mmCIF file of C-alpha atoms and ligand atoms in Angstrom:
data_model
loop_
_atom_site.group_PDB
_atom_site.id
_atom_site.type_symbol
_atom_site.label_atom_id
_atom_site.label_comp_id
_atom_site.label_asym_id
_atom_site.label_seq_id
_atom_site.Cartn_x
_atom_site.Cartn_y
_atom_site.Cartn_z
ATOM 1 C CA UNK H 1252 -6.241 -0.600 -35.623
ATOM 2 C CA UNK H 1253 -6.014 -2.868 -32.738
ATOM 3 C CA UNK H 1254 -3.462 -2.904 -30.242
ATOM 4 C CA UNK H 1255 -1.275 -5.686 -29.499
ATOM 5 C CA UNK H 1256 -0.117 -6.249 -25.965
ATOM 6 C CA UNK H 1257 2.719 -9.056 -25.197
ATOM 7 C CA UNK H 1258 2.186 -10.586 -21.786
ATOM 8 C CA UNK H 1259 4.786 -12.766 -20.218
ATOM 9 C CA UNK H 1260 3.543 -15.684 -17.552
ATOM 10 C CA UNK H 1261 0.014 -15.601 -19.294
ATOM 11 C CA UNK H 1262 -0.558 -19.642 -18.106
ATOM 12 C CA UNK H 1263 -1.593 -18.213 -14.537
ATOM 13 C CA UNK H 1264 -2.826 -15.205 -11.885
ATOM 14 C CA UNK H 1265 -1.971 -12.160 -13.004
ATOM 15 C CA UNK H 1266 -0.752 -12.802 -16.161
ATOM 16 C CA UNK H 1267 -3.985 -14.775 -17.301
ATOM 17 C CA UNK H 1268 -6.772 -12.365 -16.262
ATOM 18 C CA UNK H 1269 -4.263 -9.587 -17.701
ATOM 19 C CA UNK H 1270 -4.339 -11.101 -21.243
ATOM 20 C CA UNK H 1271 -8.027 -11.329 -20.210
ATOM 21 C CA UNK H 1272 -8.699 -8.224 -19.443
ATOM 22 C CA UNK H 1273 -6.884 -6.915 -22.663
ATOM 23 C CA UNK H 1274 -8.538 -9.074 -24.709
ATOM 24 C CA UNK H 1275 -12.108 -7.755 -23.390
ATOM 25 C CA UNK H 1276 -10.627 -4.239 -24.474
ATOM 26 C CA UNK H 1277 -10.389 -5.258 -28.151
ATOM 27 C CA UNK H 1278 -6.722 -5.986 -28.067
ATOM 28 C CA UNK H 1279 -5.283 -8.593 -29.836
ATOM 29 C CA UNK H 1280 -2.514 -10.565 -27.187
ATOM 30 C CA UNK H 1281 0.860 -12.791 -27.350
ATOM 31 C CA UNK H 1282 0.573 -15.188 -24.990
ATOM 32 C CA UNK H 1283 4.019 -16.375 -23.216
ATOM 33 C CA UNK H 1284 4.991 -19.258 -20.318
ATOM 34 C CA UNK H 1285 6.131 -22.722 -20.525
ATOM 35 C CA UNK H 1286 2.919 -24.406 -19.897
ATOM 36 C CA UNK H 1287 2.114 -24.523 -24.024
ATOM 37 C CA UNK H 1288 -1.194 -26.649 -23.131
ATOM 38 C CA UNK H 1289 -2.296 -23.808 -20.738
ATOM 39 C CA UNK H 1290 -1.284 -21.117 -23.385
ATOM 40 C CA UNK H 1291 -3.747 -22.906 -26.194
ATOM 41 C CA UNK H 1292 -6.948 -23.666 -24.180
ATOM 42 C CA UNK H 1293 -6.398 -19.946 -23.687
ATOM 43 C CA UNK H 1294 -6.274 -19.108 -27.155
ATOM 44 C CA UNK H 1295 -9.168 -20.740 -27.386
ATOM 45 C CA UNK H 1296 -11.302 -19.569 -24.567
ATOM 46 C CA UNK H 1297 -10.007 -15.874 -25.657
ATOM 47 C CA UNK H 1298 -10.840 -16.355 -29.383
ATOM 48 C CA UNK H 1299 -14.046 -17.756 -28.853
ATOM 49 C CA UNK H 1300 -15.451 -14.966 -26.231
ATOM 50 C CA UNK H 1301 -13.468 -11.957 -27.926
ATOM 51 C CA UNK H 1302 -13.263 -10.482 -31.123
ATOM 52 C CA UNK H 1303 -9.338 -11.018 -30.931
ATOM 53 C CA UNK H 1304 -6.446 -12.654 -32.063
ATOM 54 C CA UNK H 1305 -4.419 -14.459 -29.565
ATOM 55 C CA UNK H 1306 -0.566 -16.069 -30.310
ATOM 56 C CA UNK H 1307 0.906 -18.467 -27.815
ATOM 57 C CA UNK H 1308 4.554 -18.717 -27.370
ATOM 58 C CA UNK H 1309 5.953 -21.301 -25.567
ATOM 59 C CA UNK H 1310 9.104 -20.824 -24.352
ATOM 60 C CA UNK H 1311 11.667 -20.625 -21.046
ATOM 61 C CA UNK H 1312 11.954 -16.849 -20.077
ATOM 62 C CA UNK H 1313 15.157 -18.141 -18.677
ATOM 63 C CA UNK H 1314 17.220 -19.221 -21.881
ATOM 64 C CA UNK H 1315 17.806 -15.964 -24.006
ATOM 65 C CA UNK H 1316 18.060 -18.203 -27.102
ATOM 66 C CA UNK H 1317 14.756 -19.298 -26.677
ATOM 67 C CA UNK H 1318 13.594 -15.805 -26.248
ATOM 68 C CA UNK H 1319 15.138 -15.052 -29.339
ATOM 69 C CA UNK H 1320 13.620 -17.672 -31.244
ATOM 70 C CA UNK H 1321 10.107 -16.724 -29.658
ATOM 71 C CA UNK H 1322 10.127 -13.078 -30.574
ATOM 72 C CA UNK H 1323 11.747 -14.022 -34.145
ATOM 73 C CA UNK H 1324 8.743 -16.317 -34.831
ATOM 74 C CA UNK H 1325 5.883 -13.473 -34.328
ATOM 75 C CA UNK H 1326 3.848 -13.304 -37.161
ATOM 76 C CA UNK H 1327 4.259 -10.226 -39.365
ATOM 77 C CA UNK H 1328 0.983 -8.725 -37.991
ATOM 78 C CA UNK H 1329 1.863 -9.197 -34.189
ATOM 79 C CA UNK H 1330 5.007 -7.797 -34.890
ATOM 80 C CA UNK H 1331 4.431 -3.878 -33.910
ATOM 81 C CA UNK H 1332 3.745 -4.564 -30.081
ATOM 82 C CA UNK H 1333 2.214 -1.697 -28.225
ATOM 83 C CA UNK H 1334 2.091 -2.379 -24.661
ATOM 84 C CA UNK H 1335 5.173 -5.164 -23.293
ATOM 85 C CA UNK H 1336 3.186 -6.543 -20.164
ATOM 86 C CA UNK H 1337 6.873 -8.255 -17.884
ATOM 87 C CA UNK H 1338 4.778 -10.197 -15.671
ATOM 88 C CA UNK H 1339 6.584 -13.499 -15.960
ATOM 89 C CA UNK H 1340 7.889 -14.653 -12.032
ATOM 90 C CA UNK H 1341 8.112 -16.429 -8.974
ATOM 91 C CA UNK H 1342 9.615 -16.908 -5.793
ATOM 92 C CA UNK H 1343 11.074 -20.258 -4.853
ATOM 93 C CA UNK H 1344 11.418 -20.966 -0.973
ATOM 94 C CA UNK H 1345 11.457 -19.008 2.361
ATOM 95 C CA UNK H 1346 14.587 -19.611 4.217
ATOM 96 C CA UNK H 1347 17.161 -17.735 5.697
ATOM 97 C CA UNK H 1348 20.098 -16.760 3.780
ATOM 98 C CA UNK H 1349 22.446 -19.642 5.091
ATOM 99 C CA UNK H 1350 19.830 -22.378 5.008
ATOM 100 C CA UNK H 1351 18.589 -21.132 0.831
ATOM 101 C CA UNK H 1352 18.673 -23.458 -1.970
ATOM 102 C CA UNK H 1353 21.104 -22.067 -4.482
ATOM 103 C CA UNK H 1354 18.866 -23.737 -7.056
ATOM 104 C CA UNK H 1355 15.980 -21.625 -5.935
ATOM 105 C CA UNK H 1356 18.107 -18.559 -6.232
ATOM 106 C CA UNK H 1357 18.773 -19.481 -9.575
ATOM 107 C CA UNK H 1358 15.913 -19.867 -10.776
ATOM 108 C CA UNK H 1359 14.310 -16.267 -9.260
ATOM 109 C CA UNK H 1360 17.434 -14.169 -10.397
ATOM 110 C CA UNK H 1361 17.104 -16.271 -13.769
ATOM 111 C CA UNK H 1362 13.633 -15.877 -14.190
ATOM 112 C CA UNK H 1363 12.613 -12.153 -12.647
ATOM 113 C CA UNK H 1364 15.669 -10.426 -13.346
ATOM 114 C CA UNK H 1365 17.518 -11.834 -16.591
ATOM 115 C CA UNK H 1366 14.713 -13.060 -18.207
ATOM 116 C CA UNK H 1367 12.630 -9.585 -18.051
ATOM 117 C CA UNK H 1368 15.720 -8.523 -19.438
ATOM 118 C CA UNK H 1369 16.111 -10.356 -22.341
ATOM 119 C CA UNK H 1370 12.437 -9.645 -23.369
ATOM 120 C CA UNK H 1371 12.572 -6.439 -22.692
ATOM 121 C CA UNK H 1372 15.929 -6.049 -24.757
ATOM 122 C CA UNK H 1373 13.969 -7.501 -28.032
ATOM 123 C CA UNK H 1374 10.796 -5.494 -27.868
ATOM 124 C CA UNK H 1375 12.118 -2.051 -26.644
ATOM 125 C CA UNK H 1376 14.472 -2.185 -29.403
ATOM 126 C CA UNK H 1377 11.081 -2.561 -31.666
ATOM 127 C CA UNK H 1378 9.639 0.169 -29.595
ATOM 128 C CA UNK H 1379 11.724 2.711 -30.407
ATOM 129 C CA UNK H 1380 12.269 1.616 -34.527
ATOM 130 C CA UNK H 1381 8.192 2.188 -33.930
ATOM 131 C CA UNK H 1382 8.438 5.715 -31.553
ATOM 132 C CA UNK H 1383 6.127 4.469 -29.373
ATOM 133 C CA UNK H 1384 5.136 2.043 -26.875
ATOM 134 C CA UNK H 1385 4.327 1.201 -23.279
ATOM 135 C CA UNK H 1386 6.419 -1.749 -20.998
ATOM 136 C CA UNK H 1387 4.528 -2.240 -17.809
ATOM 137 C CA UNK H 1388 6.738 -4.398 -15.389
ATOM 138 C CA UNK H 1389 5.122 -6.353 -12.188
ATOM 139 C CA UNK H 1390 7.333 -5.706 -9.470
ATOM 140 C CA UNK H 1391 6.082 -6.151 -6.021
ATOM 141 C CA UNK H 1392 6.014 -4.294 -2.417
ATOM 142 C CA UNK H 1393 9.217 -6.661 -1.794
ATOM 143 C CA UNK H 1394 10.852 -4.215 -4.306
ATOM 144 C CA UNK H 1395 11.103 -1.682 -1.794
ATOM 145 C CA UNK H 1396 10.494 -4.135 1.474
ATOM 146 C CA UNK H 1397 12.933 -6.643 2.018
ATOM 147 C CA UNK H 1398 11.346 -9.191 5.045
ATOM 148 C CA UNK H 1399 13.095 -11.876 6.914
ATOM 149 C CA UNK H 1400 13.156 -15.429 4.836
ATOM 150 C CA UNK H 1401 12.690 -13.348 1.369
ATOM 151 C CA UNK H 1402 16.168 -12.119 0.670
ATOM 152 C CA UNK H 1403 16.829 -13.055 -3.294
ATOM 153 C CA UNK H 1404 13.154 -12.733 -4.076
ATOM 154 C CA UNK H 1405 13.659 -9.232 -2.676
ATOM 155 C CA UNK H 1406 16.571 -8.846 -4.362
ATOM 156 C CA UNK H 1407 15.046 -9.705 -7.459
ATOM 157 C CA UNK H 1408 12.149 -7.257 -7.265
ATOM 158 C CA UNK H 1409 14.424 -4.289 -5.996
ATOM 159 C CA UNK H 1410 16.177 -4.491 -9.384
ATOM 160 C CA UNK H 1411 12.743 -4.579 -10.863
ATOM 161 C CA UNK H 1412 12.362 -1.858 -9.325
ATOM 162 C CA UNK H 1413 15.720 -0.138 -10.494
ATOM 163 C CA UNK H 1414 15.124 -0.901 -13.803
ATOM 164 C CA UNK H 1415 11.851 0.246 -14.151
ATOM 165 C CA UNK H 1416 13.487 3.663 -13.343
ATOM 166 C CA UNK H 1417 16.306 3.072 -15.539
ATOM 167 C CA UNK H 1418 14.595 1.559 -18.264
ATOM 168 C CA UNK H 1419 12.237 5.283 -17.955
ATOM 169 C CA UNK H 1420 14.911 7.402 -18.426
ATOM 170 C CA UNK H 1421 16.864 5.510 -21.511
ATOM 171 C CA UNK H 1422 13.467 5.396 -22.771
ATOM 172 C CA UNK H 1423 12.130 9.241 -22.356
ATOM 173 C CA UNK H 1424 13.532 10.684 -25.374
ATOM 174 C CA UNK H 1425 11.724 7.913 -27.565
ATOM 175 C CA UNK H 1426 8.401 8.922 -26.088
ATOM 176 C CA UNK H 1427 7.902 5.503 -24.592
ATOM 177 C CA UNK H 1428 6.211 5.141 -21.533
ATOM 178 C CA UNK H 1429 7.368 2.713 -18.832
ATOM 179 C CA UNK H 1430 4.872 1.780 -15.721
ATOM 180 C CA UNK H 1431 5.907 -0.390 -12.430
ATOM 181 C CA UNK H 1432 3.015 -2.110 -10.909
ATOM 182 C CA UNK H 1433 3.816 -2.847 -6.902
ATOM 183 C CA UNK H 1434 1.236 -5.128 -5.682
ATOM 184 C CA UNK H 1435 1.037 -6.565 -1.951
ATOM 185 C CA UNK H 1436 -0.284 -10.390 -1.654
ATOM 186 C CA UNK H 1437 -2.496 -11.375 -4.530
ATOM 187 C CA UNK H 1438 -4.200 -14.908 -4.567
ATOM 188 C CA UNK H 1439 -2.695 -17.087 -7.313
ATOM 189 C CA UNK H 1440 -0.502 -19.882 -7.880
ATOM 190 C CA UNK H 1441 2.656 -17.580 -6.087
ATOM 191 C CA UNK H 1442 2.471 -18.917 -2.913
ATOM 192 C CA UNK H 1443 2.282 -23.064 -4.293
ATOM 193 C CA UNK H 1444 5.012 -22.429 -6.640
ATOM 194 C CA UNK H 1445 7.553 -20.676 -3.735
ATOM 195 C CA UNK H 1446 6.472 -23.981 -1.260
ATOM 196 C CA UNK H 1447 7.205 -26.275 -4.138
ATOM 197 C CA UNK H 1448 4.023 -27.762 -4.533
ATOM 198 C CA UNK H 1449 2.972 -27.703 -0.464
ATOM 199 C CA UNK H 1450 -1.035 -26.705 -1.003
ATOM 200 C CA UNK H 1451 -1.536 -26.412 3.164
ATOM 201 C CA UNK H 1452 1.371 -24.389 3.274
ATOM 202 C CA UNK H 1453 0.364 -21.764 0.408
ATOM 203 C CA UNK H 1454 -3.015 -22.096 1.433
ATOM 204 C CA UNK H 1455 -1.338 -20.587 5.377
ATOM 205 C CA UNK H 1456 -0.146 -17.614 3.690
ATOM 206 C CA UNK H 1457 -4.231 -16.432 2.737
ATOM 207 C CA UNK H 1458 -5.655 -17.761 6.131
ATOM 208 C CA UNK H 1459 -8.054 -15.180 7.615
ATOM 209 C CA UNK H 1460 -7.187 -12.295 4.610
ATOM 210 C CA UNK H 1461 -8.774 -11.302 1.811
ATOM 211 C CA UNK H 1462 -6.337 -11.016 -0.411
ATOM 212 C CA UNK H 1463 -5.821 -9.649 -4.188
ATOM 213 C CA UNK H 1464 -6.933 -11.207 -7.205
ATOM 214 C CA UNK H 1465 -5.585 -11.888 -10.425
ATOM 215 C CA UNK H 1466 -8.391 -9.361 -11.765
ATOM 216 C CA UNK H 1467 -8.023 -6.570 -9.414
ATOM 217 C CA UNK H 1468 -4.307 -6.027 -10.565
ATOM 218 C CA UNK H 1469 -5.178 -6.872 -14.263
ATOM 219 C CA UNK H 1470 -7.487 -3.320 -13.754
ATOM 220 C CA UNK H 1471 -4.952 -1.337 -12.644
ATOM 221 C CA UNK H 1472 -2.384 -2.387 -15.205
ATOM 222 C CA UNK H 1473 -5.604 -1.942 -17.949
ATOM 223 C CA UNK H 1474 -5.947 1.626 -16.391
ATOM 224 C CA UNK H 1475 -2.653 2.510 -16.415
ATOM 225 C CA UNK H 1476 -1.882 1.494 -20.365
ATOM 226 C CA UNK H 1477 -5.295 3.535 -20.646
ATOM 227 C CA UNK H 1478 -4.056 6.715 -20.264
ATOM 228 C CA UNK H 1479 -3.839 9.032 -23.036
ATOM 229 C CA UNK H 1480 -0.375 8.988 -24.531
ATOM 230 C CA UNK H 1481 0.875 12.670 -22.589
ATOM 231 C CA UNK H 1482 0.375 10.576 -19.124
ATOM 232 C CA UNK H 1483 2.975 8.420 -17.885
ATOM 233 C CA UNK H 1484 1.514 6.274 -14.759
ATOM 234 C CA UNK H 1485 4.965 5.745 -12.755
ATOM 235 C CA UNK H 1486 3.991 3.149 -10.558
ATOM 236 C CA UNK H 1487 0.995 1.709 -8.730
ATOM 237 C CA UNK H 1488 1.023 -0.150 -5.620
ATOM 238 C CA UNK H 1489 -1.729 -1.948 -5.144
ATOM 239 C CA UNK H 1490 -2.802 -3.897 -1.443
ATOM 240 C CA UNK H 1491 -5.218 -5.714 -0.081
ATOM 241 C CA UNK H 1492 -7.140 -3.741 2.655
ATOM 242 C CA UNK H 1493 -5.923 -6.051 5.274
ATOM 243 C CA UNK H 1494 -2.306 -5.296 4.413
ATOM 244 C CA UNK H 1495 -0.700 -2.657 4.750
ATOM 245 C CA UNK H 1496 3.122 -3.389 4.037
ATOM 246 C CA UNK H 1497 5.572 -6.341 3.836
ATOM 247 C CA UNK H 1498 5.414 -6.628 7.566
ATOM 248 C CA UNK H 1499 1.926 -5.859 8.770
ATOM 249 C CA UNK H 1500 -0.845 -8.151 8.113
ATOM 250 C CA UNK H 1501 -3.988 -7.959 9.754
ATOM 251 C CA UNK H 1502 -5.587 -11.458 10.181
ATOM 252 C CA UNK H 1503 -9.237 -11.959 11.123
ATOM 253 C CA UNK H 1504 -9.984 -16.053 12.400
ATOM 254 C CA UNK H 1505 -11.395 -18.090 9.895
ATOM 255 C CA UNK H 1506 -15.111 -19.577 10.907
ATOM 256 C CA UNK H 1507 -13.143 -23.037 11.877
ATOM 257 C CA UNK H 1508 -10.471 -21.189 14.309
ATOM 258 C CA UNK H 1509 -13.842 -19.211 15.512
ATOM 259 C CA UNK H 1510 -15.424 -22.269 15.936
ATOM 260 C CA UNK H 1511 -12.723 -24.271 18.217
ATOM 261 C CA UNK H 1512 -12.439 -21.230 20.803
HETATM 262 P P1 LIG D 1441 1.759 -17.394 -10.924
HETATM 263 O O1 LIG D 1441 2.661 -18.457 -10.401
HETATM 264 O O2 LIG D 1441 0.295 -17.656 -10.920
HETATM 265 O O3 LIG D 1441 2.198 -16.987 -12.412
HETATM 266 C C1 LIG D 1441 3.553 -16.888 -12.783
HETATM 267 C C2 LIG D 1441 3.673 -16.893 -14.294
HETATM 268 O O4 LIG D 1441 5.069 -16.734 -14.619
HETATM 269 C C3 LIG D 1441 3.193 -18.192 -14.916
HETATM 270 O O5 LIG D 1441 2.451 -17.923 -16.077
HETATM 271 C C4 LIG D 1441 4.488 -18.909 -15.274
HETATM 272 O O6 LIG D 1441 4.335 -19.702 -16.450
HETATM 273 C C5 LIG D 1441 5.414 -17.731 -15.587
HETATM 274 N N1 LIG D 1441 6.799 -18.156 -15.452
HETATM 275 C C6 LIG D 1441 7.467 -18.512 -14.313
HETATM 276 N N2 LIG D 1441 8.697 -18.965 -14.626
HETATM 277 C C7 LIG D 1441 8.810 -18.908 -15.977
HETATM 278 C C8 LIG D 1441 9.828 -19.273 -16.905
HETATM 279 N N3 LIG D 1441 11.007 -19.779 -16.500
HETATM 280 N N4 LIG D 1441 9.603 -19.082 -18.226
HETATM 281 C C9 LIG D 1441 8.424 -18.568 -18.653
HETATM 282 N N5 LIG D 1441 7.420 -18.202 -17.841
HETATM 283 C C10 LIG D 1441 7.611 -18.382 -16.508
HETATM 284 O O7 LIG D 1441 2.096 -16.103 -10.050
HETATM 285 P P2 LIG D 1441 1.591 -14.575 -10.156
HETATM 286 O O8 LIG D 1441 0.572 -14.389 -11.196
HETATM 287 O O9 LIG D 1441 1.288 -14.149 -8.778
HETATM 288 O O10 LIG D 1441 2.962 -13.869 -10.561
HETATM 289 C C11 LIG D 1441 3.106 -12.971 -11.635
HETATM 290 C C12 LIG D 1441 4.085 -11.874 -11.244
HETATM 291 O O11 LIG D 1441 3.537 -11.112 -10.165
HETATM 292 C C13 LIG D 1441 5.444 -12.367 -10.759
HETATM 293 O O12 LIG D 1441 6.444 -11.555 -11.327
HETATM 294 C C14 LIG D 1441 5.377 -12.164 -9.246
HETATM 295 O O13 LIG D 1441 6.647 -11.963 -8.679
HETATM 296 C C15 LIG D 1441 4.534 -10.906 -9.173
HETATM 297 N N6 LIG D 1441 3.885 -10.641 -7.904
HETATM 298 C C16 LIG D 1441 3.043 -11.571 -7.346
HETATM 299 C C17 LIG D 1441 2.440 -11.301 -6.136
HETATM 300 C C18 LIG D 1441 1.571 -12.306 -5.452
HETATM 301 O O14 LIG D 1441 1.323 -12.158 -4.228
HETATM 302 N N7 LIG D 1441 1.048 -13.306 -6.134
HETATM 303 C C19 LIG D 1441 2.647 -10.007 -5.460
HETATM 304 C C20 LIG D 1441 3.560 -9.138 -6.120
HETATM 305 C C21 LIG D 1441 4.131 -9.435 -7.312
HETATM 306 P P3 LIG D 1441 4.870 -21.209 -16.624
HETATM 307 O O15 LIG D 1441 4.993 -21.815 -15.269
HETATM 308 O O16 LIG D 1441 3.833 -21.866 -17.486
HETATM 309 O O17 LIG D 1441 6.176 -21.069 -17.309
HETATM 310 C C1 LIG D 1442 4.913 -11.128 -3.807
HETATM 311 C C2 LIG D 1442 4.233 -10.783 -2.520
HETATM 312 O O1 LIG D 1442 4.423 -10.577 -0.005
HETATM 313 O O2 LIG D 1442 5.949 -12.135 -1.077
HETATM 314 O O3 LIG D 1442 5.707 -10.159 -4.326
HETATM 315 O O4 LIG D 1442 6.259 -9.765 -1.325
HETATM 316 S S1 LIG D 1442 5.286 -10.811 -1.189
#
């Protein structure tokens, strides 16, 4: 039978190439963000190139009611879910801690914290009625690195990062396996989404790196849920080569900053 794998934040990066990726396995995917246009071209694209089914839910990760609702609508056969992809996320600004927007804070504690929550509370609960199962949450290298400017984003992925531990241990005794994937800076709409729109700006944060793609971390999420069912991949973190940490970045010049010297 084919596998069905829930993905949350499927309209962009990671979460896109990950239903992707799943979908070139044979799996059959549920599609999640609040972007419903996004979520049906994808359908479509995925339908038409794989022999799959895809369902799109459109809903805000942030309002458990609509989570809820969204879960409660599944059709019957999308209803045993095999692999719970949290992927769903952002960060909203980079400012000190006295110069923040509250509403960004909000919105990152909302999003990456409660809302993987309330997910995660309606399909483990599924999981273990089943005995089985597999929730792979996206934390990030800010889970164990806070940096200067990043402090509720951080915060956010630290308790990502606690509850992926937790969430392992409540979980053992049902046999269901629970993966954190760490990755460093990956190339995707993050960086225009934390500067609110600025392109130049999240364009700044790539200059003169070759950075992750939405692909290389679908892989190692694909690899990990690959296992056989004895193997439990804790964690992966996952870099670019030019990075190796929160705090150390090594930047080559771009042809136009060659160019000017
Ligand atoms: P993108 O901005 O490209 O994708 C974020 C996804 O999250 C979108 O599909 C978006 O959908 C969804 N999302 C955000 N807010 C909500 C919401 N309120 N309700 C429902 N869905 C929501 O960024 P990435 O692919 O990079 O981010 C995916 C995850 O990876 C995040 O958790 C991020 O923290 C993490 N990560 C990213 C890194 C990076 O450098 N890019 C590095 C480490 C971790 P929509 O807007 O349609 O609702
Ligand atoms: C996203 C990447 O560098 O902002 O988690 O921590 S970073």
């Amino acid at each position: 039978m084919k596998k069905t794998v829930f993905i949350t934040g499927a309209t962009s990066g990671i979460g896109e190439a990950t239903a992707r990726a799943f979908a070139d396995e044979g799996c059959n995917v549920i599609i999640t963000g609040r972007r419903y246009e996004r979520l049906r071209e994808l359908k479509k694209e995925i339908e038409a190139e794989y022999e799959v089914e895809v369902v799109p839910l459109g809903f805000d990760i942030r309002d458990k009611h609509q989570c809820e609702a969204a879960v409660e609508s599944l059709p019957e056969a999308f209803r045993h879910i095999d692999i719970l992809v949290n992927n769903a996320g952002l960060a909203a600004g980079l400012e000190h801690i006295d110069e923040g927007d509250t509403n960004d804070w909000e919105a990152m504690i909302d999003t990456n914290i409660k809302g993987l929550l309330y997910i995660t509370r309606l399909v483990a609960e599924r999981m273990v009625l089943q005995g089985s199962g597999h929730i792979i949450n996206i934390g990030s290298i800010a889970g164990t690195q806070p940096y200067e400017s990043g402090s509720v984003y951080c915060a956010s992925k630290h308790a990502v990062h606690a509850l992926s531990q937790a969430m392992r241990i409540d979980l053992l005794s049902y046999g269901i396996r629970v993966t954190e994937i760490r990755p460093g800076m990956v190339e995707t709409e993050f960086s225009l989404v934390r500067f609110h729109g600025d392109q130049e700006r999240a364009d700044n944060v790539y200059k003169g790196v070759t950075p992750l793609t939405g692909d290389d971390i679908a892989e190692a999420i694909l690899w990990a849920a690959g296992q056989p069912a004895h193997v439990n991949i804790n964690e992966i973190v996952i870099m670019p080569t030019q990075q190796a940490n929160a705090y150390y970045t090594c930047r080559k010049p771009t042809d136009m900053q060659k160019n000017e010297k």
